Coordinates of C-alpha atoms in Angstrom, one line a residue:
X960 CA -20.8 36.5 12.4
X961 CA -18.8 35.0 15.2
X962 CA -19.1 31.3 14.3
X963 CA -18.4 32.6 10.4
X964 CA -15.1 34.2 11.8
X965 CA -14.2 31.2 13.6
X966 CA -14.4 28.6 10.9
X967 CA -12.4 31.3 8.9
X968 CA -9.7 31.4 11.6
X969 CA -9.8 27.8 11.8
X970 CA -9.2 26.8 7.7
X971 CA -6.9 29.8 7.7
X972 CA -4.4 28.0 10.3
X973 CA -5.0 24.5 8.8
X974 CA -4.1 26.2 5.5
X975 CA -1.1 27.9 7.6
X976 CA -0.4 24.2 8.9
X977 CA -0.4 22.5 5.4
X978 CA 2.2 25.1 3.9
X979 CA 4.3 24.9 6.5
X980 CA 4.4 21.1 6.1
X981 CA 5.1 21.7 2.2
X982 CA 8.2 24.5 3.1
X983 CA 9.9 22.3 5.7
X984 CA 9.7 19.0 4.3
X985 CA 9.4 18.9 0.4
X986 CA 13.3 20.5 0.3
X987 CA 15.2 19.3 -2.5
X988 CA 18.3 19.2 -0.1
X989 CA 16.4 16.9 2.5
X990 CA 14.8 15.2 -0.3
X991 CA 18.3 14.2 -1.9
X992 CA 20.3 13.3 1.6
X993 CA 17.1 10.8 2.0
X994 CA 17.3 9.7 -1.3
X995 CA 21.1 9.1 -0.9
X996 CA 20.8 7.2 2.3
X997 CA 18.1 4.8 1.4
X998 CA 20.1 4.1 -2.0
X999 CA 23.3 3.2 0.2
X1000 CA 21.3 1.1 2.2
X1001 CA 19.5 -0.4 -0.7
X1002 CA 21.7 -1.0 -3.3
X1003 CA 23.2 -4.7 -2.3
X1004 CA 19.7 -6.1 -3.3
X1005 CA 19.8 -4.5 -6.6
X1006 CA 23.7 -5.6 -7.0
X1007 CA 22.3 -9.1 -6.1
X1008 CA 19.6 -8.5 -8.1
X1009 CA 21.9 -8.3 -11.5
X1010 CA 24.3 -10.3 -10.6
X1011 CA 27.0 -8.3 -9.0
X1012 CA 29.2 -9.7 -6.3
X1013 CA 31.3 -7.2 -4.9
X1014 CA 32.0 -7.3 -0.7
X1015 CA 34.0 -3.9 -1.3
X1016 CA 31.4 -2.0 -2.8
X1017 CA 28.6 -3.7 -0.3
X1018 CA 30.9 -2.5 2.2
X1019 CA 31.3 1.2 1.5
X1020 CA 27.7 1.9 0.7
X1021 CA 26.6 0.2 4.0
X1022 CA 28.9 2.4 5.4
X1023 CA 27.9 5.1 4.4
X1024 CA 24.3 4.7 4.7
X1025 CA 24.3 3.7 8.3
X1026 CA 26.9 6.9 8.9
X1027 CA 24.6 9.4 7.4
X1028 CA 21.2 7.8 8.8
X1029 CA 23.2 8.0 12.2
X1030 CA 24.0 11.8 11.0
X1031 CA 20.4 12.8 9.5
X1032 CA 18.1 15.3 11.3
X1033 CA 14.3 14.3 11.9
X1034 CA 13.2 15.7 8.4
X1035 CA 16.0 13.7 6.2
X1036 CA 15.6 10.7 8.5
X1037 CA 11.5 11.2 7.1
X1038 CA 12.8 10.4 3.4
X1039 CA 15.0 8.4 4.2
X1040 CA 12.3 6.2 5.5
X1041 CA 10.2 7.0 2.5
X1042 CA 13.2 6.1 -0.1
X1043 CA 13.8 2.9 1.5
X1044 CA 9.9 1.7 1.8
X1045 CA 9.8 2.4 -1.8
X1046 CA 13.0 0.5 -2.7
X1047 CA 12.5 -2.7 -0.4
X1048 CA 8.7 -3.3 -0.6
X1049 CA 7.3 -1.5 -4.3
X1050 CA 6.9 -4.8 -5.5
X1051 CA 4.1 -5.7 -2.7
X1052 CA 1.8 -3.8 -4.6
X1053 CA 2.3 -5.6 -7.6
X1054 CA 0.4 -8.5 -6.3
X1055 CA -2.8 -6.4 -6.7
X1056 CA -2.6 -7.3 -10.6
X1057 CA -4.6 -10.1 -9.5
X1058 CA -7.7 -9.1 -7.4
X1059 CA -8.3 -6.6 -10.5
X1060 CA -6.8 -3.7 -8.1
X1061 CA -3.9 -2.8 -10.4
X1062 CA -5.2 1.1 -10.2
X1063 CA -4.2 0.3 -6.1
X1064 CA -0.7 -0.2 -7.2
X1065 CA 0.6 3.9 -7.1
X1066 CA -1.8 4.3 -3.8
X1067 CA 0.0 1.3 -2.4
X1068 CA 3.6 2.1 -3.1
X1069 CA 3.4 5.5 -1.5
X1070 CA 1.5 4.4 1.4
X1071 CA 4.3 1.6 2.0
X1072 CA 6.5 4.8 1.7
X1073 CA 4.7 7.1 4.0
X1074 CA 4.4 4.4 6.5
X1075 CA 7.7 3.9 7.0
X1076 CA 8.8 7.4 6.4
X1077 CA 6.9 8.1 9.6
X1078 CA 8.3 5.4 11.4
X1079 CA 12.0 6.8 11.0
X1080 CA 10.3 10.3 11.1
X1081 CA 9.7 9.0 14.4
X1082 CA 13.3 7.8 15.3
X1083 CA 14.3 11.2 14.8
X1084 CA 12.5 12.6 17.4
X1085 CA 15.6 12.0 19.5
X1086 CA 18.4 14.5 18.9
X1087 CA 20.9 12.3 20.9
X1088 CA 22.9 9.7 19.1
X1089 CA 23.0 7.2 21.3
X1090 CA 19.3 6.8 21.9
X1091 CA 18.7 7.0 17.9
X1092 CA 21.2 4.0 17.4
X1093 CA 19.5 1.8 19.9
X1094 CA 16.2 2.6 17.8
X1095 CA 17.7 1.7 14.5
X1096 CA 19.3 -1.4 16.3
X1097 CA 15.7 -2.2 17.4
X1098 CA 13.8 -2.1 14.2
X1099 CA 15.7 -5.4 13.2
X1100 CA 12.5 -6.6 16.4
X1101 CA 10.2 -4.2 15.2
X1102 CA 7.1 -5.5 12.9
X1103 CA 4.8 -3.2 11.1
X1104 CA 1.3 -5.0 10.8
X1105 CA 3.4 -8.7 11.4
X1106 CA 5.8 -7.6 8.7
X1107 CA 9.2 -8.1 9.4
X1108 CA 11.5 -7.8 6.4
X1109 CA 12.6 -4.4 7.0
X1110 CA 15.8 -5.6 8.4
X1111 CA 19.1 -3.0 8.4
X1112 CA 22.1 -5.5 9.1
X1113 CA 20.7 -7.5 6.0
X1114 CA 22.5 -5.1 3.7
X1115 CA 25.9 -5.9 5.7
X1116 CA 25.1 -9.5 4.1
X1117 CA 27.8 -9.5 1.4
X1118 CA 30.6 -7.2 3.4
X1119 CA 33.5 -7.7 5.1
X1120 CA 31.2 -7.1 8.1
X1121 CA 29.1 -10.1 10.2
X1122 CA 25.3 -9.6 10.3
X1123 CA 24.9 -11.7 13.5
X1124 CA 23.7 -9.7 16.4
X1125 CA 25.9 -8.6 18.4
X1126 CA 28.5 -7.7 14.7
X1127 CA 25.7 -5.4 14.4
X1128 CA 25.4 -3.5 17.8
X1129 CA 29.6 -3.2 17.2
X1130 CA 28.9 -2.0 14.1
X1131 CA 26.5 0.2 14.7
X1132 CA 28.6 1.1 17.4
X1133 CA 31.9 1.7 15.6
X1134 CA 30.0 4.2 13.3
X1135 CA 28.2 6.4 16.4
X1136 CA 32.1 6.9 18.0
X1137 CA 33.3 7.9 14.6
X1138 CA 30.5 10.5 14.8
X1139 CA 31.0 12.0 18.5
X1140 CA 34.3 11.1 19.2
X1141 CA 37.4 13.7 18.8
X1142 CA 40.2 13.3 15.9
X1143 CA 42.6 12.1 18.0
X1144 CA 40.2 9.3 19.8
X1145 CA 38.8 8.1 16.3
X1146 CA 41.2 5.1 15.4
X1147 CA 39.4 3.4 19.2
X1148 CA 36.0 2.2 16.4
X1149 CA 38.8 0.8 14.4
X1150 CA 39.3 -1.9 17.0
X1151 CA 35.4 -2.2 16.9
X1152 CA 35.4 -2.5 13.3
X1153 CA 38.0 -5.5 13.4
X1154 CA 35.9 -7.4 15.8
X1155 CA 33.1 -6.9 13.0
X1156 CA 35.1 -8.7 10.5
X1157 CA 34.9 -11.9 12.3
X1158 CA 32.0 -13.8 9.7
X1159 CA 31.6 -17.1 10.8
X1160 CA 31.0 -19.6 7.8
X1161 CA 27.5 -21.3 8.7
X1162 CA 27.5 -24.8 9.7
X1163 CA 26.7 -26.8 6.8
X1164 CA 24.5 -29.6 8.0
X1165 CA 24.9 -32.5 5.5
X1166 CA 22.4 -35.4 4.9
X1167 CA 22.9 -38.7 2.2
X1168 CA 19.7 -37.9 1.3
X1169 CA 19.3 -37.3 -2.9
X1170 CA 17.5 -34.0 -3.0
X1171 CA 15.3 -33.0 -6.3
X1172 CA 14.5 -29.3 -5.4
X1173 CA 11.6 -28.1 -7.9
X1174 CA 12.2 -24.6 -9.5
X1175 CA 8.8 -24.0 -11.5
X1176 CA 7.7 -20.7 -13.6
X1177 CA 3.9 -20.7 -13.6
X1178 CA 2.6 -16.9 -14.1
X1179 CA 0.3 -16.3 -11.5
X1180 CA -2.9 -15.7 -13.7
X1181 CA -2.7 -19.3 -15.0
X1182 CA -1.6 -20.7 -11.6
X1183 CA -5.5 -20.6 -10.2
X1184 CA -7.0 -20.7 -13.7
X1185 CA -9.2 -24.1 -14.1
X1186 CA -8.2 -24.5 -17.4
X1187 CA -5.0 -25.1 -16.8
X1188 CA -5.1 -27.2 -13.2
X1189 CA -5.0 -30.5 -15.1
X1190 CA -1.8 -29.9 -17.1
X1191 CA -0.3 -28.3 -14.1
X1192 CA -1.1 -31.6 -12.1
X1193 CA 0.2 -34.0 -14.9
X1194 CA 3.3 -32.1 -14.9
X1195 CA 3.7 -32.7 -11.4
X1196 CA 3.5 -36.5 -11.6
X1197 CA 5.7 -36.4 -14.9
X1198 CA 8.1 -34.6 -12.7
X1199 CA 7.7 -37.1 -9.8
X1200 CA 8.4 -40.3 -12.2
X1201 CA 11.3 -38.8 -13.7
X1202 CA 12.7 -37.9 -10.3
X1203 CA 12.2 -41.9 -9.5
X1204 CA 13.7 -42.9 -12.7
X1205 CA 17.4 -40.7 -11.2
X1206 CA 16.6 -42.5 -8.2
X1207 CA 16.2 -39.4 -5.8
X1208 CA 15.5 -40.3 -2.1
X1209 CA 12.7 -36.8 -1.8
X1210 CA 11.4 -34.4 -3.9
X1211 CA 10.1 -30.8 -3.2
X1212 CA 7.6 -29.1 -5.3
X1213 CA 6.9 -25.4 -4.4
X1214 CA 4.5 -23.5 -2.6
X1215 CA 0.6 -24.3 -4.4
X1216 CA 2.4 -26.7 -6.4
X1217 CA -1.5 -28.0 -6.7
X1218 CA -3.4 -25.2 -7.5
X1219 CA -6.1 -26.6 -5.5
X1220 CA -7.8 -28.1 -2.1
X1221 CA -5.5 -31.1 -2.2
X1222 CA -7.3 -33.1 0.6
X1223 CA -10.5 -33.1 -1.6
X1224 CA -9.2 -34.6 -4.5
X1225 CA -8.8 -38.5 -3.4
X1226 CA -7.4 -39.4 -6.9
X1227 CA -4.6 -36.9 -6.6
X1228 CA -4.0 -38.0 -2.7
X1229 CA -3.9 -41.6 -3.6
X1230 CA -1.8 -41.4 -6.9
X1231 CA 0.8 -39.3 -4.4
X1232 CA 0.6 -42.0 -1.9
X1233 CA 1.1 -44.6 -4.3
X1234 CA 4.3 -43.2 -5.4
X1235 CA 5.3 -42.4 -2.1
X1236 CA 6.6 -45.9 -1.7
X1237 CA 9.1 -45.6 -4.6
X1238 CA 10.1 -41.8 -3.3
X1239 CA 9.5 -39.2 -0.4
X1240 CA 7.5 -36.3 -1.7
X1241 CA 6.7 -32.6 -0.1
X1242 CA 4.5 -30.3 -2.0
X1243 CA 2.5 -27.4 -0.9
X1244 CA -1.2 -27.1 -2.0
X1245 CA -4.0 -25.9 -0.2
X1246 CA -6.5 -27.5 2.6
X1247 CA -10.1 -27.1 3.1
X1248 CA -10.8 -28.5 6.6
X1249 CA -13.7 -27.4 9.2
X1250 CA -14.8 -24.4 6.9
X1251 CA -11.6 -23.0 7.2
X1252 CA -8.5 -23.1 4.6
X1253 CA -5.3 -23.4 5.3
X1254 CA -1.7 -23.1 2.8
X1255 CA 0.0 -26.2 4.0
X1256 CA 3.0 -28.6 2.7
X1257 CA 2.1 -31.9 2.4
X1258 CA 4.8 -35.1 3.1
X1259 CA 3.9 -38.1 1.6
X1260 CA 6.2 -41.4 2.7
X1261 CA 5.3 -45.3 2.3
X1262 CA 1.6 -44.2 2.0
X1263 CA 1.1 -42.5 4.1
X1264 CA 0.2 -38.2 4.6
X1265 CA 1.3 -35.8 7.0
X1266 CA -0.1 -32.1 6.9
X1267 CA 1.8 -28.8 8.3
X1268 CA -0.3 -26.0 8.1
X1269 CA 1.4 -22.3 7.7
X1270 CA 2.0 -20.8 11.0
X1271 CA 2.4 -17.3 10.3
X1272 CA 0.5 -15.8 7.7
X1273 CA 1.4 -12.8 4.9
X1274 CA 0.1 -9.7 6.5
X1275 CA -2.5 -8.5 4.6
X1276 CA -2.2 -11.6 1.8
X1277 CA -3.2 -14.6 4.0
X1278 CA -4.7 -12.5 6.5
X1279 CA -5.4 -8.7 7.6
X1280 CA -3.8 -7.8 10.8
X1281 CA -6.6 -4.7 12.0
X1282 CA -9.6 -5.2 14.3
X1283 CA -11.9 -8.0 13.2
X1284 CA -14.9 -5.0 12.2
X1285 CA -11.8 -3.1 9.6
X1286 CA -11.0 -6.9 8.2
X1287 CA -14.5 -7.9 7.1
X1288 CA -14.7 -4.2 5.7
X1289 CA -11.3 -4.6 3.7
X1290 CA -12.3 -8.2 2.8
X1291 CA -15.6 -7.5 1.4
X1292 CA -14.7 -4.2 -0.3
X1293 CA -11.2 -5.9 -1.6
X1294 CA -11.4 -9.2 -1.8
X1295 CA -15.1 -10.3 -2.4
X1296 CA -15.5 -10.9 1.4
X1297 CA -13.0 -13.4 1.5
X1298 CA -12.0 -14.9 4.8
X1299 CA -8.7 -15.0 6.2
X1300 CA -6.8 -17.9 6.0
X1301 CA -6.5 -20.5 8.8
X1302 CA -3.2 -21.0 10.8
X1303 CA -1.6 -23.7 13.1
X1304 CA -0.4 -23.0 16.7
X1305 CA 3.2 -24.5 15.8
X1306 CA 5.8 -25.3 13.5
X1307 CA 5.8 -29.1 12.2
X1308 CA 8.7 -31.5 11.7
X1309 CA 9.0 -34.0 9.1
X1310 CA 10.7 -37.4 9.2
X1311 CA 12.6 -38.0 6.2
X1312 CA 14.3 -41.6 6.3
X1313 CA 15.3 -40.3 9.8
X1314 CA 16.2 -37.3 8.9
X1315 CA 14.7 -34.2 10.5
X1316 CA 13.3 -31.4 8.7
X1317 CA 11.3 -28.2 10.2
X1318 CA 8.4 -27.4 7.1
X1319 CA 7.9 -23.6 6.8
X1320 CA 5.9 -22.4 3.8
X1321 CA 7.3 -18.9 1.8
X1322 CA 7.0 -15.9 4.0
X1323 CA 7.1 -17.6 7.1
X1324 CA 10.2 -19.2 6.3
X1325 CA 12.3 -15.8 7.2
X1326 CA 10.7 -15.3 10.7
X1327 CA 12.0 -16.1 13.9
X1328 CA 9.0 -18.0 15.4
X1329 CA 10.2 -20.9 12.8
X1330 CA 13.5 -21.4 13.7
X1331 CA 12.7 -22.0 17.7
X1332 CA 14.1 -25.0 19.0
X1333 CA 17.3 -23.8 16.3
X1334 CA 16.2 -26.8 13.5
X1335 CA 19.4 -28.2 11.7
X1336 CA 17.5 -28.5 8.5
X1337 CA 14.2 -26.7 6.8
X1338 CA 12.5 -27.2 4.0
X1339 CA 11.0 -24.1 2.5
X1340 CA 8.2 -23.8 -0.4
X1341 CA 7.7 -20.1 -2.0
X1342 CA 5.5 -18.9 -4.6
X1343 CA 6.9 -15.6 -6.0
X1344 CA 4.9 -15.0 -9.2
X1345 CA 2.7 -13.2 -6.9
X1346 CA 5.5 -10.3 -7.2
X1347 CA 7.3 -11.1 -10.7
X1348 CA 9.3 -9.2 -12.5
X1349 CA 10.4 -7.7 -9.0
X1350 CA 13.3 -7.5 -6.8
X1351 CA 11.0 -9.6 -4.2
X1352 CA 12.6 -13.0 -5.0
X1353 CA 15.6 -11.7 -4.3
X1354 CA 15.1 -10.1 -1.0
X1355 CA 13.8 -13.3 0.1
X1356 CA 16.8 -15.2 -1.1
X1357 CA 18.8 -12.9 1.1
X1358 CA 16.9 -13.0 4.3
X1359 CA 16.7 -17.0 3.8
X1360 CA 20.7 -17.3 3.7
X1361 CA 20.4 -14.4 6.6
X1362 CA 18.3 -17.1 9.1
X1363 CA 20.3 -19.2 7.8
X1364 CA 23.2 -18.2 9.2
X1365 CA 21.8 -16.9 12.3
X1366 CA 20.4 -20.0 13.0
X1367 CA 23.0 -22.1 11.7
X1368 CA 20.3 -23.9 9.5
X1369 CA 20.5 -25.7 6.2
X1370 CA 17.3 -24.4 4.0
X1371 CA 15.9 -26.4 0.9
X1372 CA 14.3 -23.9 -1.1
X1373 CA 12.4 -25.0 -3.7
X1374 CA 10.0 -22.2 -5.1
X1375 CA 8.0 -21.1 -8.1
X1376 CA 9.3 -18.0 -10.2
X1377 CA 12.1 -17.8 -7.3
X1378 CA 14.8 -19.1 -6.4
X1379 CA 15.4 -22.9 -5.5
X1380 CA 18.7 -24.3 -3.8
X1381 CA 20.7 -25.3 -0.8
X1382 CA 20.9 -22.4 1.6
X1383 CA 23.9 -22.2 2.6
X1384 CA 25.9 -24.6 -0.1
X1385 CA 29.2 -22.6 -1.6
X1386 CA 30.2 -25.5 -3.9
X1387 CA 26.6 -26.2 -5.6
X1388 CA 25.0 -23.7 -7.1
X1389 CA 22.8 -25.5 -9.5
X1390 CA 22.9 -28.9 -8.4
X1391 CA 19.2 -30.4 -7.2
X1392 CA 17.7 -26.6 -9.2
X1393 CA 15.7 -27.4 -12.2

């Protein structure tokens, strides 16, 4: 009778635990104040998105999303979280369509949710404003699972304000005083504010060199489908000619531009050096070397083949960043007991008629460990039909011109069912696209 009572107690409190849960957290009020504060801090990707370029209305909705997730208690900060997982990263899921997983998509998006719902449930843990800034300032270092395009400043991208680091800390700055300080002591963030509008223009490193940057729009279920590699090859090399014929000094073909292991089919690798003579060519395409696989971008010049294998790999795409006995479980109940993909131990510089370029292939293009050593000049290869139709291509555009400026580098982009271009160039927009 004892142990009977006991497990009675015991589901009564969980039950007691569970509804209290429910009562303090699914309030329409906190519900809404989240929903408002992730919107504000999300909407510049959907004005980007459509088309919409205005600074003043990036402005006040980056305002006043940073001035009520500075404001928020622990339980609004919790949906905030949750809105803004949802409205950054739903499209992650979408790339499930092609594993056969699309009933994984709803599971996904609300774990991406809950995940980072927690992780600014966490933030407001701390009642005092100046500790809860420096956490929101340090998420812009803070990785989830190797993950790192959860970045806050990004939506101060297209304001009146700088997203370099130390705009940021002012900014976040300016809004905290505007919060604690007395009425009459509230014009001293103004100052703060002004320093804020000082937006360096990025160095623009030109080069001579006559760029053809691909912009291809394979779907991704015909992209690894053997009956249509040869076509996708022959385009390629029709592409290639064409770009010789308008005498181009290099041309970049996107990320799996080759829908196969490139090094293991010599007739590709030798038509490609053969041309190489007339014209400098990068593509990305896969590698099978020592039993392991790598996504790499291939430069061919005068005959000659240089490989750069990725160096950071898509967290849970490329590789899954859990204990090795979780990973084989996830691989083999997921993804046929695949294996992770390979990775080199640094970044790669090509040579392009002396002309240096850092190679970075898609994701890792918009993480720090590529831009060490500050390179002048990238060249970066995506493939977004992963993620298409999605916002995803866009977010990535954005977080390329935000390295960009950080780093003061000039990016080639050339990517399929993205967006190719110059990164920065203000007076081309559709020069070297196709």
């Amino acid at each position: 009778m004892v142990i009977k009572k006991s497990a009675y107690l015991n589901r009564l409190a969980c039950k007691s635990f569970c509804v209290k849960i429910l009562r303090d957290y699914f309030t329409i009020s906190y519900i809404i104040k989240g929903f408002v504060t992730a919107f504000s801090l999300s909407v510049f990707i959907y004005l980007e998105y459509f088309g919409i370029q205005s600074k003043m209305l990036n402005s006040f909705f980056a305002l006043l999303g940073f001035y009520h997730l500075l404001k928020s208690d622990k339980k609004e900060l919790f949906w905030s979280g949750f809105f803004i997982g949802i409205f950054w990263f739903y499209w992650i899921s979408l790339s499930f369509r092609y594993y056969n997983l699309s009933y994984l998509i709803p599971i996904v998006i609300l774990g991406i949710a809950l995940i980072y719902g927690v992780i600014f449930r966490v933030i407001g843990i701390f009642k005092n404003i100046y500790i809860r800034v420096l956490l929101i300032f340090g998420l812009s270092f803070f990785s989830p699972f190797g993950f790192n395009w959860l970045k806050l400043e990004l939506s101060l991208i297209d304001t009146y304000f700088g997203t370099q680091i130390y705009s940021y800390a002012l900014f976040l700055t300016a809004i905290t005083l505007i919060i604690k300080l007395p009425k009459q002591y509230k014009f001293f963030p103004l100052l703060l504010f002004a320093v804020c509008l000082y937006n360096p223009a990025t160095k623009i490193e030109k080069t001579a060199l006559h760029v053809e940057l691909i912009k291809s729009n394979i779907n991704q279920d015909k992209k690894w489908d053997k009956r249509y590699e040869n076509s996708i090859v022959k385009e390629n090399f029709t592409l290639i000619n064409k770009a010789i014929e308008r005498n181009y000094d290099l041309i970049v073909f996107p990320e799996s531009a080759f829908p196969q292991y490139l090094n293991l089919h010599n007739d590709e690798m030798d038509a490609l050096k053969t041309l190489s003579y007339k014209i400098n060519i990068v593509t990305g395409a896969l590698t099978y070397q020592n039993h392991k696989i790598y996504n790499s971008s291939y430069f061919f010049n005068r005959g000659k083949v240089q490989i750069a294998h990725k160096v950071t790999l898509v967290p849970f795409g490329e590789e899954i960043p859990l204990p090795s006995f979780l990973n084989r479980f996830i691989n083999k109940i997921f993804f046929n007991s695949a294996s992770d993909y390979a990775k080199a131990k640094k970044p790669q510089n090509f040579i392009i008629k002396g002309v240096k370029f850092r190679s970075a292939v898609c994701f890792e293009a918009t993480t720090d460990k590529l831009f060490k050593e500050t390179p002048k000049r990238m060249i970066a290869i995506s493939n977004n039909a992963w993620f298409k139709p999605s916002i995803e291509p866009t977010l990535q555009h954005l977080l390329l011109r935000f390295y960009a400026k950080r780093y003061n580098t000039t990016i080639y982009h050339s990517a399929n069912g993205g967006i190719s271009g110059i990164i920065p160039n203000p007076n081309i927009k559709n020069e070297n696209q196709r």
